[in-house]
CSV table of C-alpha atoms in Angstrom, one decimal:
chain,number,residue,atom,x,y,z
A,1,MET,CA,18.6,-14.0,0.7
A,2,LEU,CA,15.0,-13.8,-0.2
A,3,LEU,CA,13.6,-11.3,-2.7
A,4,ASP,CA,10.8,-9.2,-1.1
A,5,PRO,CA,8.1,-9.5,-3.2
A,6,GLN,CA,6.7,-5.9,-2.1
A,7,ASN,CA,10.1,-4.7,-4.3
A,8,LEU,CA,8.6,-6.3,-7.3
A,9,ALA,CA,6.3,-3.1,-7.8
A,10,HIS,CA,9.4,-1.5,-8.8
A,11,ASP,CA,11.1,-4.1,-10.8
A,12,PHE,CA,8.8,-5.2,-13.6
A,13,ASP,CA,11.3,-7.1,-15.5
A,14,ARG,CA,12.0,-9.4,-12.9
A,15,LEU,CA,8.3,-9.7,-11.9
A,16,GLU,CA,7.8,-10.8,-15.6
A,17,GLU,CA,10.9,-13.4,-15.4
A,18,ILE,CA,9.3,-14.8,-12.5
A,19,GLU,CA,5.8,-15.4,-14.3
A,20,LYS,CA,7.7,-16.7,-17.4
A,21,ALA,CA,9.8,-19.1,-15.4
A,22,SER,CA,6.3,-20.4,-13.7
A,23,LEU,CA,4.6,-20.8,-17.3
A,24,ARG,CA,7.5,-22.9,-18.4
A,25,LEU,CA,7.3,-25.2,-15.3
A,26,VAL,CA,3.5,-25.6,-16.0
A,27,THR,CA,3.8,-26.2,-19.8
A,28,GLN,CA,6.6,-28.7,-19.3
A,29,ALA,CA,4.5,-30.6,-16.9
A,30,LEU,CA,1.4,-30.7,-19.2
A,31,TYR,CA,3.8,-31.3,-22.4
A,32,GLU,CA,5.2,-34.5,-20.8
A,33,TYR,CA,1.7,-35.4,-19.7
A,34,ARG,CA,-0.3,-34.7,-23.2
A,35,ASP,CA,-0.5,-38.1,-24.6
A,36,LEU,CA,-2.0,-39.6,-21.0
A,37,ALA,CA,-4.1,-36.5,-21.0
A,38,ALA,CA,-5.6,-37.3,-24.6
A,39,GLU,CA,-6.2,-40.9,-23.4
A,40,ILE,CA,-8.1,-39.7,-20.2
A,41,PHE,CA,-10.4,-37.3,-22.3
A,42,LEU,CA,-11.1,-40.3,-24.7
A,43,GLN,CA,-11.9,-42.8,-22.0
A,44,GLU,CA,-13.4,-40.7,-19.2
A,45,GLY,CA,-17.3,-40.0,-18.7
A,46,ASP,CA,-17.1,-37.3,-16.3
A,47,LEU,CA,-17.7,-33.6,-17.0
A,48,VAL,CA,-15.0,-32.0,-19.4
A,49,ALA,CA,-14.3,-29.3,-16.6
A,50,ASP,CA,-13.8,-32.1,-13.8
A,51,ILE,CA,-11.4,-34.1,-16.4
A,52,GLY,CA,-9.4,-31.1,-16.9
A,53,GLU,CA,-9.0,-30.0,-13.3
A,54,ASP,CA,-7.7,-33.8,-12.6
A,55,ILE,CA,-5.1,-33.6,-15.4
A,56,THR,CA,-3.7,-30.5,-14.2
A,57,ARG,CA,-3.2,-31.7,-10.7
A,58,GLU,CA,-1.8,-35.1,-11.7
A,59,ALA,CA,0.5,-33.3,-14.3
A,60,LEU,CA,2.1,-31.1,-11.8
A,61,ASP,CA,2.2,-33.4,-8.9
A,62,ARG,CA,4.0,-35.9,-11.2
A,63,LEU,CA,6.7,-33.1,-12.2
A,64,GLY,CA,6.9,-31.7,-8.7
A,65,THR,CA,8.1,-28.5,-7.4
A,66,SER,CA,9.1,-26.9,-4.6
A,67,LYS,CA,7.1,-26.4,-1.6
A,68,ILE,CA,6.5,-24.4,1.3
A,69,ASP,CA,4.3,-25.9,4.2
A,70,ARG,CA,1.8,-23.0,4.1
A,71,ARG,CA,-1.9,-23.5,2.9
A,72,LEU,CA,-3.2,-21.2,0.1
A,73,PHE,CA,-7.0,-20.5,-0.4
A,74,GLY,CA,-9.0,-19.7,-3.4
A,75,LYS,CA,-11.5,-20.8,-6.1
A,76,VAL,CA,-8.5,-22.8,-8.4
A,77,ASP,CA,-7.8,-26.2,-9.1
A,78,TYR,CA,-3.9,-26.2,-8.0
A,79,LYS,CA,-2.5,-24.1,-5.5
A,80,ARG,CA,1.1,-24.0,-4.0
A,81,ALA,CA,3.0,-21.9,-1.7
A,82,ARG,CA,6.7,-22.5,-3.3
A,83,TYR,CA,10.1,-21.1,-3.8
A,84,VAL,CA,11.0,-19.4,-7.2
A,85,PHE,CA,14.8,-20.1,-7.7
A,86,HIS,CA,16.9,-18.1,-9.8
A,87,PRO,CA,20.6,-17.9,-10.2
A,88,ASP,CA,20.5,-14.3,-8.9
A,89,TYR,CA,17.7,-14.6,-6.4
A,90,ALA,CA,15.1,-16.5,-4.7
A,91,ALA,CA,11.4,-15.7,-3.7
A,92,LYS,CA,8.5,-16.8,-2.3
A,93,GLN,CA,5.3,-17.4,-4.5
A,94,ALA,CA,1.7,-18.2,-4.1
A,95,LEU,CA,1.3,-20.2,-7.4
A,96,PHE,CA,-2.4,-20.6,-8.8
A,97,VAL,CA,-3.2,-22.9,-11.6
A,98,ASP,CA,-6.7,-23.3,-12.8
A,99,SER,CA,-8.4,-25.4,-15.6
A,100,LYS,CA,-10.7,-24.7,-18.2
A,101,ALA,CA,-12.4,-27.3,-20.9
A,102,GLU,CA,-14.4,-26.1,-24.0
A,103,LYS,CA,-14.9,-27.2,-27.3
A,104,ILE,CA,-12.2,-26.0,-29.8
A,105,ALA,CA,-14.3,-23.6,-31.5
A,106,GLY,CA,-14.0,-21.4,-28.1
A,107,GLN,CA,-10.1,-21.8,-28.1
A,108,GLY,CA,-9.3,-18.2,-28.6
A,109,THR,CA,-10.5,-16.9,-24.9
A,110,ALA,CA,-10.9,-18.4,-21.4
A,111,THR,CA,-13.8,-17.2,-19.0
A,112,LEU,CA,-12.3,-16.1,-15.9
A,113,GLN,CA,-14.2,-15.1,-12.3
A,114,ILE,CA,-13.1,-11.8,-10.8
A,115,THR,CA,-11.8,-13.9,-7.7
A,116,GLN,CA,-9.0,-15.6,-9.7
A,117,LEU,CA,-7.5,-11.9,-10.9
A,118,SER,CA,-5.5,-9.4,-9.4
A,119,MET,CA,-5.7,-7.2,-12.4
A,120,ILE,CA,-8.4,-4.5,-12.5
A,121,VAL,CA,-10.5,-5.2,-15.6
A,122,ARG,CA,-10.9,-2.1,-17.7
A,123,GLN,CA,-12.9,-2.5,-20.6
A,124,ILE,CA,-16.4,-1.3,-22.6
A,125,ARG,CA,-19.3,-3.1,-22.1
A,126,PHE,CA,-22.8,-1.9,-23.2
A,127,ARG,CA,-21.0,1.4,-24.2
A,128,SER,CA,-19.9,2.3,-20.9
A,129,ARG,CA,-16.4,2.2,-19.6
A,130,ILE,CA,-15.7,-0.1,-16.6
A,131,GLU,CA,-13.1,-0.8,-14.0
A,132,VAL,CA,-13.8,-3.9,-11.9
A,133,PRO,CA,-10.9,-4.5,-9.5
A,134,GLY,CA,-9.7,-7.9,-9.3
A,135,ARG,CA,-9.9,-9.7,-5.5
A,136,LEU,CA,-6.7,-11.6,-5.6
A,137,PRO,CA,-4.0,-9.8,-4.0
A,138,LYS,CA,-0.8,-8.9,-6.0
A,139,VAL,CA,1.2,-9.8,-2.9
A,140,LEU,CA,-0.6,-12.4,-0.8
A,141,MET,CA,0.2,-12.3,2.9
A,142,VAL,CA,0.6,-16.0,4.2
A,143,GLY,CA,1.3,-16.6,7.7
A,144,GLY,CA,2.5,-13.1,8.0
A,145,GLU,CA,5.1,-13.0,5.1
A,146,PRO,CA,4.6,-11.7,1.6
A,147,TYR,CA,4.2,-13.9,-1.5
A,148,ILE,CA,4.3,-12.8,-4.8
A,149,THR,CA,1.2,-14.0,-6.4
A,150,THR,CA,1.2,-15.9,-10.0
A,151,THR,CA,-1.9,-17.1,-11.7
A,152,ILE,CA,-1.4,-19.6,-14.5
A,153,PHE,CA,-4.6,-20.7,-16.7
A,154,VAL,CA,-4.7,-24.0,-18.5
A,155,LYS,CA,-7.3,-24.5,-21.4
A,156,TYR,CA,-8.3,-27.9,-22.9
A,157,ASN,CA,-9.6,-27.4,-26.3
A,158,TYR,CA,-11.5,-30.7,-27.5
A,159,ASP,CA,-14.0,-32.1,-30.2
A,160,ILE,CA,-16.5,-34.7,-29.9
A,161,ALA,CA,-16.6,-37.7,-32.3
A,162,ASP,CA,-18.7,-40.9,-31.9
A,163,GLY,CA,-19.7,-39.8,-28.4
A,164,LYS,CA,-16.3,-39.3,-27.2
A,165,TYR,CA,-14.2,-36.4,-26.2
A,166,GLN,CA,-10.9,-35.9,-28.5
A,167,LEU,CA,-8.4,-33.4,-27.0
A,168,ARG,CA,-6.9,-31.3,-29.6
A,169,THR,CA,-4.6,-28.9,-28.1
A,170,ILE,CA,-4.0,-27.5,-24.7
A,171,THR,CA,-3.4,-23.8,-24.2
A,172,ILE,CA,-1.4,-22.4,-21.1
A,173,VAL,CA,-1.5,-18.9,-20.3
A,174,ALA,CA,0.3,-16.6,-17.8
A,175,LEU,CA,-1.8,-14.0,-16.7
A,176,PRO,CA,0.0,-10.6,-15.7
A,177,ASN,CA,0.0,-9.8,-12.1
A,178,GLY,CA,-1.9,-6.5,-11.1
A,179,ILE,CA,1.4,-5.0,-10.8
A,180,LEU,CA,1.8,-5.0,-14.4
A,181,GLN,CA,-1.5,-3.2,-15.0
A,182,GLU,CA,-0.3,-0.3,-17.2
A,183,LYS,CA,1.6,-2.5,-19.6
A,184,TYR,CA,-1.3,-5.0,-20.2
A,185,ASN,CA,-4.6,-3.2,-19.4
A,186,PRO,CA,-3.9,0.6,-18.9
A,187,THR,CA,-7.3,1.8,-20.5
A,188,ALA,CA,-10.7,0.5,-21.3
A,189,ASP,CA,-9.5,0.9,-25.0
A,190,ASP,CA,-6.4,-0.7,-24.4
A,191,THR,CA,-7.4,-4.1,-23.1
A,192,ILE,CA,-6.9,-7.7,-23.0
A,193,TRP,CA,-10.4,-8.7,-22.2
A,194,ILE,CA,-13.6,-9.0,-24.0
A,195,ALA,CA,-17.3,-9.3,-22.3
A,196,GLY,CA,-17.6,-12.2,-19.9
A,197,ARG,CA,-20.5,-14.8,-19.8
A,198,ASN,CA,-22.4,-13.5,-17.2
A,199,ALA,CA,-26.0,-12.2,-17.1
A,200,PRO,CA,-25.9,-8.8,-14.4
A,201,SER,CA,-29.8,-8.8,-14.8
A,202,LEU,CA,-30.1,-12.3,-13.4
A,203,GLY,CA,-27.6,-11.3,-10.6
A,204,GLU,CA,-24.9,-13.5,-11.8
A,205,GLU,CA,-21.0,-12.5,-10.4
A,206,PHE,CA,-19.3,-10.9,-12.9
A,207,ARG,CA,-16.9,-12.7,-15.4
A,208,VAL,CA,-14.6,-11.9,-18.0
A,209,ARG,CA,-13.3,-13.2,-21.0
A,210,LEU,CA,-9.3,-13.4,-21.5
A,211,SER,CA,-8.6,-12.6,-25.0
A,212,PHE,CA,-5.6,-14.7,-25.9
A,213,SER,CA,-4.9,-12.7,-29.2
A,214,ARG,CA,-4.9,-9.7,-27.5
A,215,LEU,CA,-2.5,-10.8,-24.6
A,216,ARG,CA,-0.2,-12.2,-27.2
A,217,ALA,CA,-0.1,-9.1,-29.0
A,218,LYS,CA,1.4,-7.5,-25.8
A,219,ALA,CA,3.8,-10.6,-24.7
A,220,ARG,CA,3.9,-13.5,-27.1
A,221,TRP,CA,5.5,-15.8,-24.7
A,222,ARG,CA,2.4,-15.7,-22.3
A,223,VAL,CA,0.5,-17.9,-24.5
A,224,GLN,CA,1.6,-21.3,-25.1
A,225,THR,CA,-0.4,-24.0,-27.2
A,226,ILE,CA,0.6,-27.7,-27.1
A,227,PRO,CA,-1.0,-30.2,-29.7
A,228,VAL,CA,-1.6,-33.7,-28.8
A,229,SER,CA,0.8,-36.1,-30.2
A,230,PRO,CA,2.1,-36.5,-33.0
A,231,GLY,CA,2.1,-32.6,-33.0
A,232,VAL,CA,5.2,-30.8,-32.5
A,233,PHE,CA,5.2,-28.4,-29.7
A,234,GLN,CA,7.6,-25.3,-29.9
A,235,TRP,CA,7.8,-22.6,-27.3
A,236,ALA,CA,6.5,-19.1,-28.2
A,237,ASP,CA,8.9,-16.5,-27.2
């Protein structure tokens, strides 16, 4: 019997359970791929953003996951309609995994597009309180059936030495579904966001930066950091 994703609006614990399990999946895939990821960063001459996208897709394809034969659309690197299996239930999920790459000095945040969020961004900008709704549905209708939306972000943090990219850490983040709005971003003062790198005066589309430290303060498990070898990774719970 499949769980109706619409009912998760009244079952926050189960929703977070699904997001946590999804984060474990992506984290495990990248942990097993981390040595090759470091080698790819060192040897490739492409843009770092392209390198990160390729690594994320390859790592998840190598590990594998359940698959539902439905196509998803969106501006993310990895999209999969899949089943989430739990001893007590199963659910249909629209899993979105996006990748970023940035010098290690910027490892504390990730810049996101509003099309990648199902939350409302509540924050203070230019001394004004703003509310910008995310454009990703909390529950996505695919072929007339509901799928719970889950968004994971992967951040590749690197240095440059002798003209080469040197991967240092990989940060994997489970962004809360908009159903969890009141827990993670109830007001502009109680927020997980900081101002994004967009210039409204130039007509640039709204972007926002997710603060890993603020999100971690709400739920430590939502932000995982994998060091490159021989660093030891331990799940933060």
